């Protein structure tokens, strides 16, 4: 099935069939069943706490006549019409498909008895939310499982499908007409594109941990294509027709064009309330939802706009932010005083050394500062580096901020309590980025160094990406590199470490992806500092 974005033909590829073992698919079974209070899918799963109607494989018509399929879970007995939590997913509705917490050590710390087994991946659980007076509707996006058409990889077209779905379910007779989009990752990203089209029955969105610019934030961050994870994900989508081939598209169109611009959400057009955070407590979710979908006066309007755990901020970045510059200097030091960074120097690394993304790769240079008082970084940092490559006319540079203890040992944050992972020592935790946070990163391909002033902020350099500007080998160029936002607290005598290399320094998402990330690097990179070349990082310090 052909598809165009503007004047660009969108390349398509095959999709894994319904018969794939990992699909776990048992066919269309339209109908209505009552899951009584106390019902469990298996003896190990969470029970339903209220009688729940399960309307399976309902047909949802799109504007072009394509039919999508969804499952509805709603309270069986209620005196009032209920709002809807709508889950828009490419992974498979109601507990099917490849993607599941079982891909991660000890189910990512989520016991089987905490979930009903009817939840879609990275989505609200019907067993929880029906008991709280909500309907949950899990939808297979276009091209997924039995939903018609070819799968669409974000952008306006996926947004239109989501719009049509919101409007269809928002007019079902048992609902109060208030629909909320909810979910993580892909399920969050899709919300930006749907909400920007302003479907009338959309009451709010809850995009939890979702990007809004496919090119700049993941697939070609800094101009460097990021293929392994997205290839892995695409290969495990399931359907009957085909799917949009973003990997072939980034190979054919490595520069920003109307196709990639269409995958940058028009967030300024979103008019509904939005809960834009990482996963938080169910009670906090409920307060937000009750306020905007049930008109319950629970004080939600007094919630700080930007809470950092229990620290309220009135805006983002926090108005209290002070930006500090730390300059690269001799002996691998970061210094605040420019007079200490006057002497010119340089340090090099082999940019094409093998990398397995296990936090022990070689050819990574470091610069450190030891804090003499408490410091808390909150927000985005940036690096300004003067770099040359004598061996090639382009090069990819990766930076990372790390925390080290008083002894200088670089630390990792284990994201899941050890007891929930079933281990006694952090050394037993798999080295994948779902389980460990190392620190914020930045990436730039030198030929993509041109800044887009319209998108940039004083604290964040956004790049143009519409053209390449190759470099004569050996020429020193100034690179501005945005480093993703973070929140890291330092006690006195603890260290901030800047790492620079020619490879990705985050852990791989899954073990099979180790060593697959490819860069365009050849030979040595030389980082210059001191004198007129004031290589430095800018960090956001906030009093907490």
Coordinates of C-alpha atoms in Angstrom, one line a residue:
X1 CA 0.0 0.0 0.0
X2 CA 1.6 3.3 -1.1
X3 CA 2.0 6.3 1.1
X4 CA 3.3 9.7 0.6
X5 CA 4.4 12.5 2.9
X6 CA 4.4 15.7 0.8
X7 CA 6.3 14.9 -2.3
X8 CA 8.2 11.9 -0.8
X9 CA 7.2 8.3 -1.4
X10 CA 7.4 6.4 1.9
X11 CA 9.3 3.1 1.6
X12 CA 7.5 0.0 2.9
X13 CA 8.8 -3.3 4.1
X14 CA 7.4 -6.6 5.3
X15 CA 6.0 -7.2 8.8
X16 CA 6.2 -10.3 11.0
X17 CA 3.2 -12.6 10.3
X18 CA 0.4 -13.5 12.7
X19 CA 1.7 -17.0 12.8
X20 CA 5.1 -15.9 14.3
X21 CA 5.6 -17.8 17.6
X22 CA 6.3 -14.6 19.5
X23 CA 3.0 -13.0 18.3
X24 CA 1.0 -15.2 20.8
X25 CA -2.0 -14.5 18.7
X26 CA -5.2 -16.7 18.8
X27 CA -7.3 -14.9 16.1
X28 CA -10.3 -12.6 16.0
X29 CA -12.9 -13.5 18.6
X30 CA -15.5 -10.6 18.6
X31 CA -18.0 -10.7 21.4
X32 CA -18.8 -9.5 24.9
X33 CA -17.9 -11.3 28.1
X34 CA -18.3 -10.5 31.8
X35 CA -15.1 -10.9 33.9
X36 CA -16.6 -11.2 37.4
X37 CA -15.1 -9.6 40.4
X38 CA -12.2 -11.9 41.5
X39 CA -11.6 -13.1 38.0
X40 CA -7.9 -14.0 37.2
X41 CA -6.6 -14.7 33.7
X42 CA -4.2 -17.3 35.4
X43 CA -3.8 -18.3 39.0
X44 CA -0.7 -16.1 39.2
X45 CA -2.3 -12.9 37.7
X46 CA -3.9 -10.0 39.4
X47 CA -7.6 -10.3 40.0
X48 CA -10.3 -7.9 38.8
X49 CA -11.8 -5.9 41.7
X50 CA -15.1 -5.2 40.0
X51 CA -17.3 -6.9 37.5
X52 CA -15.9 -5.9 34.1
X53 CA -17.4 -6.1 30.6
X54 CA -14.8 -7.1 28.0
X55 CA -15.9 -6.2 24.5
X56 CA -13.4 -7.9 22.3
X57 CA -12.4 -7.0 18.8
X58 CA -14.7 -4.1 18.2
X59 CA -14.4 -2.5 14.7
X60 CA -13.2 1.1 14.6
X61 CA -13.6 2.8 11.1
X62 CA -11.0 5.2 9.8
X63 CA -11.7 8.1 7.4
X64 CA -10.3 6.1 4.4
X65 CA -12.5 3.0 5.2
X66 CA -9.8 1.0 6.9
X67 CA -10.9 -1.0 9.9
X68 CA -8.9 -1.1 13.2
X69 CA -9.6 -3.5 16.0
X70 CA -9.8 -2.7 19.7
X71 CA -10.8 -4.3 23.1
X72 CA -13.0 -2.4 25.6
X73 CA -12.8 -3.1 29.3
X74 CA -15.4 -1.2 31.4
X75 CA -17.2 -1.4 34.7
X76 CA -20.2 -3.7 34.3
X77 CA -22.2 -2.0 37.0
X78 CA -22.2 1.8 37.2
X79 CA -24.7 4.5 37.8
X80 CA -22.8 7.0 35.7
X81 CA -21.3 7.2 32.3
X82 CA -17.5 6.7 32.5
X83 CA -14.5 8.3 30.9
X84 CA -12.1 6.4 28.7
X85 CA -8.4 5.7 28.9
X86 CA -7.4 5.1 25.3
X87 CA -4.3 3.0 24.5
X88 CA -2.9 3.4 21.0
X89 CA -0.2 0.8 20.5
X90 CA 1.8 -1.0 17.8
X91 CA 2.7 -3.9 20.1
X92 CA -0.6 -5.8 20.3
X93 CA -3.6 -5.3 22.4
X94 CA -4.6 -6.9 25.7
X95 CA -1.6 -9.1 26.4
X96 CA -0.4 -10.4 23.0
X97 CA 2.7 -9.6 20.9
X98 CA 6.5 -9.9 21.5
X99 CA 7.1 -6.9 23.8
X100 CA 6.6 -7.6 27.4
X101 CA 8.4 -7.1 30.7
X102 CA 9.6 -10.8 30.4
X103 CA 12.3 -9.4 28.0
X104 CA 14.0 -7.9 31.1
X105 CA 15.6 -9.7 34.1
X106 CA 13.0 -10.9 36.6
X107 CA 10.2 -9.2 34.7
X108 CA 11.8 -5.8 35.2
X109 CA 10.9 -6.1 38.9
X110 CA 7.1 -6.4 38.2
X111 CA 5.6 -9.5 39.9
X112 CA 3.1 -11.4 37.8
X113 CA 0.5 -10.9 40.5
X114 CA 0.7 -7.1 40.0
X115 CA -0.8 -7.3 36.5
X116 CA -4.0 -8.8 35.0
X117 CA -2.4 -10.1 31.8
X118 CA -5.0 -8.1 29.8
X119 CA -2.8 -4.9 29.7
X120 CA -1.1 -3.9 26.6
X121 CA 2.7 -3.3 26.8
X122 CA 3.5 -0.1 28.6
X123 CA -0.1 0.7 29.1
X124 CA -2.7 1.0 32.0
X125 CA -4.0 -2.2 33.4
X126 CA -7.8 -2.7 33.0
X127 CA -8.0 -4.6 36.3
X128 CA -6.9 -1.5 38.1
X129 CA -8.7 1.2 36.3
X130 CA -12.1 -0.4 35.8
X131 CA -12.3 -0.6 39.6
X132 CA -11.6 3.1 39.8
X133 CA -14.5 3.9 37.4
X134 CA -12.7 4.1 34.1
X135 CA -13.0 2.2 30.8
X136 CA -9.7 1.1 29.2
X137 CA -9.7 0.7 25.4
X138 CA -6.7 -1.1 23.9
X139 CA -6.4 -0.4 20.1
X140 CA -4.2 -2.1 17.6
X141 CA -2.8 0.7 15.4
X142 CA -3.1 0.5 11.6
X143 CA -1.4 -2.5 10.2
X144 CA -0.9 -4.2 13.6
X145 CA -2.3 -7.7 14.0
X146 CA -5.7 -7.7 12.2
X147 CA -6.1 -4.0 11.9
X148 CA -6.1 -3.1 8.2
X149 CA -3.6 -1.2 6.1
X150 CA 0.2 -0.8 6.5
X151 CA 1.6 0.3 9.8
X152 CA 2.5 4.0 10.1
X153 CA 5.6 5.1 12.0
X154 CA 4.4 8.3 13.8
X155 CA 3.6 11.6 12.0
X156 CA 0.5 13.2 10.8
X157 CA -1.0 10.0 9.2
X158 CA -0.8 8.1 12.5
X159 CA -2.2 11.2 14.2
X160 CA -5.2 11.1 11.9
X161 CA -5.9 7.5 12.7
X162 CA -5.7 8.4 16.4
X163 CA -8.1 11.3 15.9
X164 CA -10.6 9.0 14.2
X165 CA -10.3 6.5 17.0
X166 CA -10.8 9.2 19.7
X167 CA -13.9 10.5 18.0
X168 CA -15.4 7.0 17.5
X169 CA -15.0 5.7 21.0
X170 CA -15.8 9.1 22.5
X171 CA -19.4 8.8 21.1
X172 CA -20.1 5.3 22.4
X173 CA -23.4 5.3 24.5
X174 CA -21.9 4.3 27.9
X175 CA -19.1 6.9 28.0
X176 CA -19.3 10.5 29.3
X177 CA -17.5 11.6 26.2
X178 CA -14.2 12.3 27.8
X179 CA -11.2 10.4 26.3
X180 CA -7.7 10.4 27.7
X181 CA -4.7 9.1 25.8
X182 CA -2.4 7.2 28.2
X183 CA 0.8 5.1 27.9
X184 CA 4.6 5.0 27.8
X185 CA 7.3 5.3 25.1
X186 CA 5.7 4.7 21.6
X187 CA 2.3 5.0 23.2
X188 CA 3.4 8.4 24.5
X189 CA 4.9 9.6 21.3
X190 CA 1.8 8.9 19.3
X191 CA -0.2 11.1 21.7
X192 CA 1.6 14.3 20.6
X193 CA 0.6 13.7 17.0
X194 CA -3.0 12.8 17.8
X195 CA -3.5 15.7 20.3
X196 CA -2.1 18.3 17.9
X197 CA -5.0 17.6 15.6
X198 CA -7.4 18.5 18.4
X199 CA -10.1 15.8 18.4
X200 CA -13.1 17.2 20.1
X201 CA -13.6 14.3 22.5
X202 CA -10.0 14.3 23.8
X203 CA -10.1 15.6 27.4
X204 CA -6.4 15.1 28.3
X205 CA -3.2 13.3 27.5
X206 CA -0.7 11.4 29.6
X207 CA 2.5 10.9 27.5
X208 CA 4.9 9.1 29.9
X209 CA 8.5 9.1 28.7
X210 CA 7.8 9.7 25.0
X211 CA 9.8 11.6 22.4
X212 CA 8.3 14.3 20.1
X213 CA 10.9 14.5 17.3
X214 CA 11.7 11.2 15.7
X215 CA 14.8 12.4 13.8
X216 CA 16.4 14.6 16.4
X217 CA 15.6 12.6 19.5
X218 CA 16.2 9.0 18.6
X219 CA 16.5 7.8 15.0
X220 CA 19.2 10.3 13.9
X221 CA 20.2 12.1 17.0
X222 CA 22.9 14.6 16.3
X223 CA 22.9 13.4 12.7
X224 CA 24.1 9.9 13.6
X225 CA 21.7 7.1 12.5
X226 CA 20.6 4.9 15.4
X227 CA 19.6 1.7 13.7
X228 CA 20.0 -1.4 16.0
X229 CA 17.1 -0.7 18.4
X230 CA 14.6 0.5 15.8
X231 CA 15.5 -2.4 13.5
X232 CA 14.9 -4.8 16.5
X233 CA 11.6 -3.1 17.3
X234 CA 10.4 -3.1 13.7
X235 CA 11.3 -6.8 13.2
X236 CA 9.0 -7.7 16.1
X237 CA 5.9 -5.9 15.0
X238 CA 3.1 -8.2 13.8
X239 CA 0.5 -7.7 11.1
X240 CA -0.9 -8.9 7.8
X241 CA 0.3 -6.3 5.3
X242 CA 3.4 -4.3 5.8
X243 CA 5.0 -1.4 7.6
X244 CA 6.7 1.9 7.1
X245 CA 10.4 1.3 6.7
X246 CA 12.1 4.1 8.6
X247 CA 15.5 2.4 8.5
X248 CA 15.5 2.5 4.7
X249 CA 14.2 6.0 4.8
X250 CA 17.0 7.3 7.0
X251 CA 19.5 5.5 4.7
X252 CA 17.9 7.2 1.6
X253 CA 17.2 10.5 3.3
X254 CA 19.8 11.2 5.9
X255 CA 19.1 14.9 6.0
X256 CA 16.1 16.7 7.4
X257 CA 13.3 17.0 4.8
X258 CA 9.5 17.2 4.8
X259 CA 9.2 13.5 5.7
X260 CA 11.2 13.9 8.9
X261 CA 9.6 17.3 9.6
X262 CA 6.3 15.5 9.6
X263 CA 7.7 13.3 12.4
X264 CA 8.3 16.3 14.6
X265 CA 5.1 16.9 16.7
X266 CA 3.4 20.2 16.5
X267 CA 3.1 20.4 20.3
X268 CA 2.1 24.1 20.2
X269 CA -1.3 23.1 18.7
X270 CA -2.2 20.9 21.7
X271 CA -5.0 22.5 23.7
X272 CA -5.8 19.8 26.3
X273 CA -4.2 19.3 29.8
X274 CA -1.1 17.1 29.7
X275 CA 0.6 15.0 32.4
X276 CA 4.1 14.9 31.0
X277 CA 6.3 13.0 33.4
X278 CA 8.0 9.7 33.9
X279 CA 6.0 7.0 35.5
X280 CA 4.7 8.1 38.9
X281 CA 2.2 6.8 41.4
X282 CA -1.2 5.5 40.5
X283 CA -2.7 7.9 43.1
X284 CA -1.2 10.9 41.3
X285 CA -2.5 9.6 38.0
X286 CA -5.9 9.2 39.5
X287 CA -6.0 12.7 40.9
X288 CA -5.2 14.1 37.4
X289 CA -7.8 12.0 35.7
X290 CA -10.5 12.5 38.2
X291 CA -10.1 16.3 38.0
X292 CA -10.2 16.5 34.2
X293 CA -12.6 13.7 33.3
X294 CA -15.0 13.5 36.3
X295 CA -15.0 17.1 37.5
X296 CA -13.9 16.0 41.0
X297 CA -12.6 18.9 43.0
X298 CA -9.4 17.4 44.5
X299 CA -7.0 20.3 44.4
X300 CA -5.2 19.1 41.3
X301 CA -5.0 22.7 40.0
X302 CA -2.7 23.5 42.9
X303 CA -0.1 20.9 41.7
X304 CA 3.3 22.5 40.9
X305 CA 3.8 22.6 37.2
X306 CA 7.2 20.9 37.4
X307 CA 7.7 18.7 40.5
X308 CA 11.1 17.0 41.0
X309 CA 9.9 14.3 43.4
X310 CA 8.8 16.5 46.3
X311 CA 10.5 19.7 45.1
X312 CA 8.1 22.0 43.3
X313 CA 9.2 24.2 40.4
X314 CA 7.0 26.8 38.7
X315 CA 8.4 26.2 35.2
X316 CA 10.9 24.4 33.1
X317 CA 13.8 24.9 33.1
X318 CA 13.4 25.9 36.8
X319 CA 13.7 29.7 37.1
X320 CA 16.2 29.2 39.9
X321 CA 18.7 27.6 37.5
X322 CA 22.2 29.0 37.4
X323 CA 24.4 27.9 34.5
X324 CA 28.0 27.1 35.4
X325 CA 30.8 26.7 32.9
X326 CA 33.5 24.1 33.5
X327 CA 36.5 24.3 31.2
X328 CA 38.7 21.4 30.0
X329 CA 42.3 21.8 31.1
X330 CA 45.5 19.9 31.7
X331 CA 45.7 16.6 33.5
X332 CA 42.0 15.8 32.8
X333 CA 40.6 18.5 35.0
X334 CA 37.4 20.6 34.6
X335 CA 38.0 24.1 36.1
X336 CA 35.7 27.1 36.7
X337 CA 38.4 29.7 36.5
X338 CA 39.4 30.6 32.9
X339 CA 42.9 31.6 34.2
X340 CA 43.5 27.9 35.0
X341 CA 42.5 26.9 31.4
X342 CA 44.8 29.2 29.4
X343 CA 47.5 26.7 28.5
X344 CA 46.8 25.1 25.2
X345 CA 46.5 21.3 25.2
X346 CA 45.0 18.4 23.4
X347 CA 44.1 14.8 24.0
X348 CA 43.1 12.1 21.6
X349 CA 41.3 8.8 21.4
X350 CA 40.9 6.1 18.7
X351 CA 37.4 6.8 17.4
X352 CA 36.8 3.5 15.6
X353 CA 37.7 1.2 18.5
X354 CA 35.2 -1.7 19.0
X355 CA 32.3 -0.9 21.4
X356 CA 30.0 -3.3 23.2
X357 CA 28.1 -0.7 25.3
X358 CA 28.8 -2.5 28.6
X359 CA 30.3 0.5 30.4
X360 CA 33.8 -0.9 30.0
X361 CA 34.7 0.2 26.5
X362 CA 38.2 1.5 25.8
X363 CA 39.2 4.8 24.1
X364 CA 37.1 7.1 26.2
X365 CA 38.8 10.2 27.6
X366 CA 37.7 11.8 30.8
X367 CA 37.8 15.3 32.5
X368 CA 36.8 15.6 36.1
X369 CA 35.8 18.2 38.8
X370 CA 35.6 17.6 42.5
X371 CA 32.8 19.6 44.1
X372 CA 33.7 21.3 47.4
X373 CA 30.0 21.8 48.4
X374 CA 26.7 20.3 47.7
X375 CA 25.6 20.6 44.1
X376 CA 22.5 19.5 42.2
X377 CA 22.3 19.4 38.4
X378 CA 18.7 19.7 37.2
X379 CA 18.0 20.1 33.5
X380 CA 19.9 20.0 30.2
X381 CA 23.7 20.6 29.9
X382 CA 25.7 21.3 26.8
X383 CA 29.3 20.8 25.7
X384 CA 31.3 23.1 23.4
X385 CA 34.3 21.2 22.1
X386 CA 37.0 22.0 19.6
X387 CA 37.8 18.7 17.8
X388 CA 39.8 17.6 14.8
X389 CA 40.2 14.3 12.9
X390 CA 43.4 13.9 10.8
X391 CA 42.1 10.7 9.2
X392 CA 38.7 11.5 7.8
X393 CA 36.5 14.4 6.5
X394 CA 33.7 13.8 9.0
X395 CA 33.4 12.4 12.5
X396 CA 30.9 11.4 15.2
X397 CA 31.5 12.6 18.8
X398 CA 29.7 11.2 21.8
X399 CA 29.7 12.8 25.3
X400 CA 28.4 11.7 28.6
X401 CA 28.2 13.1 32.2
X402 CA 28.8 10.7 35.0
X403 CA 28.9 10.8 38.8
X404 CA 31.9 9.5 40.7
X405 CA 32.2 8.9 44.5
X406 CA 34.7 10.4 46.8
X407 CA 37.2 7.7 45.8
X408 CA 36.8 8.6 42.1
X409 CA 34.9 5.4 41.3
X410 CA 32.4 6.1 38.5
X411 CA 28.9 5.1 39.6
X412 CA 25.8 3.7 38.0
X413 CA 22.2 4.1 39.2
X414 CA 20.3 0.8 39.4
X415 CA 16.8 1.6 38.3
X416 CA 15.0 -1.3 40.1
X417 CA 15.3 -2.2 43.8
X418 CA 17.6 -5.3 44.1
X419 CA 14.9 -7.2 46.0
X420 CA 12.5 -6.8 43.1
X421 CA 15.0 -8.1 40.7
X422 CA 15.6 -11.1 43.0
X423 CA 19.3 -10.4 43.5
X424 CA 21.5 -9.5 46.5
X425 CA 24.2 -7.5 44.7
X426 CA 24.2 -4.9 42.0
X427 CA 26.8 -6.9 40.1
X428 CA 24.1 -9.5 39.5
X429 CA 22.0 -7.0 37.6
X430 CA 22.1 -7.3 33.8
X431 CA 24.0 -4.5 32.1
X432 CA 21.2 -3.1 29.9
X433 CA 19.9 0.5 30.0
X434 CA 16.5 -0.4 31.2
X435 CA 18.1 -1.5 34.5
X436 CA 20.9 1.0 34.8
X437 CA 21.1 4.7 34.3
X438 CA 24.7 5.9 33.6
X439 CA 24.1 9.6 33.0
X440 CA 22.9 12.0 30.3
X441 CA 24.5 11.9 26.9
X442 CA 25.0 14.1 23.8
X443 CA 25.8 13.2 20.2
X444 CA 26.9 15.2 17.1
X445 CA 28.1 14.3 13.6
X446 CA 30.6 17.1 12.8
X447 CA 29.1 17.7 9.3
X448 CA 25.8 18.4 11.0
X449 CA 27.2 21.0 13.4
X450 CA 25.2 23.9 11.9
X451 CA 22.8 25.4 14.5
X452 CA 19.1 26.0 13.9
X453 CA 18.6 29.3 15.7
X454 CA 14.8 29.0 15.6
X455 CA 14.8 25.8 17.6
X456 CA 17.8 26.5 19.9
X457 CA 17.7 27.9 23.4
X458 CA 20.5 29.5 25.4
X459 CA 20.8 26.2 27.3
X460 CA 20.2 23.9 24.3
X461 CA 21.8 23.9 20.9
X462 CA 19.4 22.4 18.2
X463 CA 20.9 21.5 14.9
X464 CA 19.7 22.3 11.4
X465 CA 20.3 18.9 9.8
X466 CA 19.3 20.1 6.3
X467 CA 22.8 20.0 4.9
X468 CA 26.2 18.5 5.4
X469 CA 29.4 20.5 5.9
X470 CA 32.3 18.1 5.6
X471 CA 35.7 19.0 7.1
X472 CA 39.2 18.9 5.6
X473 CA 41.1 16.2 7.6
X474 CA 43.0 17.8 10.4
X475 CA 40.8 21.0 10.6
X476 CA 39.7 22.0 14.0
X477 CA 36.0 22.7 14.3
X478 CA 33.8 24.0 17.1
X479 CA 31.0 21.6 18.1
X480 CA 28.0 22.5 20.2
X481 CA 26.5 19.3 21.7
X482 CA 23.2 19.2 23.7
X483 CA 23.3 16.9 26.7
X484 CA 20.0 15.5 27.7
X485 CA 18.3 16.7 30.9
X486 CA 19.0 14.9 34.2
X487 CA 18.8 15.4 37.9
X488 CA 22.0 14.4 39.8
X489 CA 22.9 15.4 43.3
X490 CA 26.5 15.6 44.5
X491 CA 27.8 15.7 48.0
X492 CA 31.1 17.5 48.9
X493 CA 34.2 15.6 47.5
X494 CA 32.1 13.7 44.9
X495 CA 33.0 14.2 41.3
X496 CA 31.4 15.1 38.0
X497 CA 33.0 13.3 35.1
X498 CA 32.9 14.3 31.4
X499 CA 33.5 11.4 29.1
X500 CA 34.2 11.9 25.4
X501 CA 34.5 9.1 22.8
X502 CA 33.8 8.0 19.2
X503 CA 31.1 5.5 20.2
X504 CA 27.7 5.3 22.1
X505 CA 28.3 5.2 25.8
X506 CA 24.9 4.2 27.0
X507 CA 24.2 0.6 27.7
X508 CA 22.4 -1.3 25.0
X509 CA 18.6 -1.8 25.4
X510 CA 18.9 -5.6 25.1
X511 CA 21.8 -8.0 25.2
X512 CA 21.5 -9.0 21.5
X513 CA 22.1 -5.4 20.5
X514 CA 25.5 -5.1 22.0
X515 CA 28.2 -4.2 19.5
X516 CA 25.7 -3.4 16.7
X517 CA 25.8 0.4 16.9
X518 CA 27.8 1.7 13.9
X519 CA 29.3 5.1 13.5
X520 CA 31.0 6.8 10.6
X521 CA 34.3 7.2 12.4
X522 CA 37.8 6.5 11.2
X523 CA 41.1 7.0 12.9
X524 CA 41.8 9.4 15.8
X525 CA 39.9 12.3 17.2
X526 CA 41.8 15.1 18.9
X527 CA 40.0 17.3 21.5
X528 CA 41.7 20.7 21.8
X529 CA 41.4 23.0 24.8
X530 CA 43.0 26.1 26.3
X531 CA 44.0 29.4 24.7
X532 CA 41.5 30.5 22.1
X533 CA 39.9 27.1 22.1
X534 CA 37.8 27.2 25.2
X535 CA 36.3 23.7 25.2
X536 CA 33.9 23.5 28.1
X537 CA 30.6 22.2 29.4
X538 CA 27.7 24.2 30.7
X539 CA 25.8 22.6 33.6
X540 CA 22.5 23.7 35.2
X541 CA 22.8 24.1 39.0
X542 CA 19.6 24.4 41.0
X543 CA 19.3 24.9 44.7
X544 CA 17.2 22.0 46.0

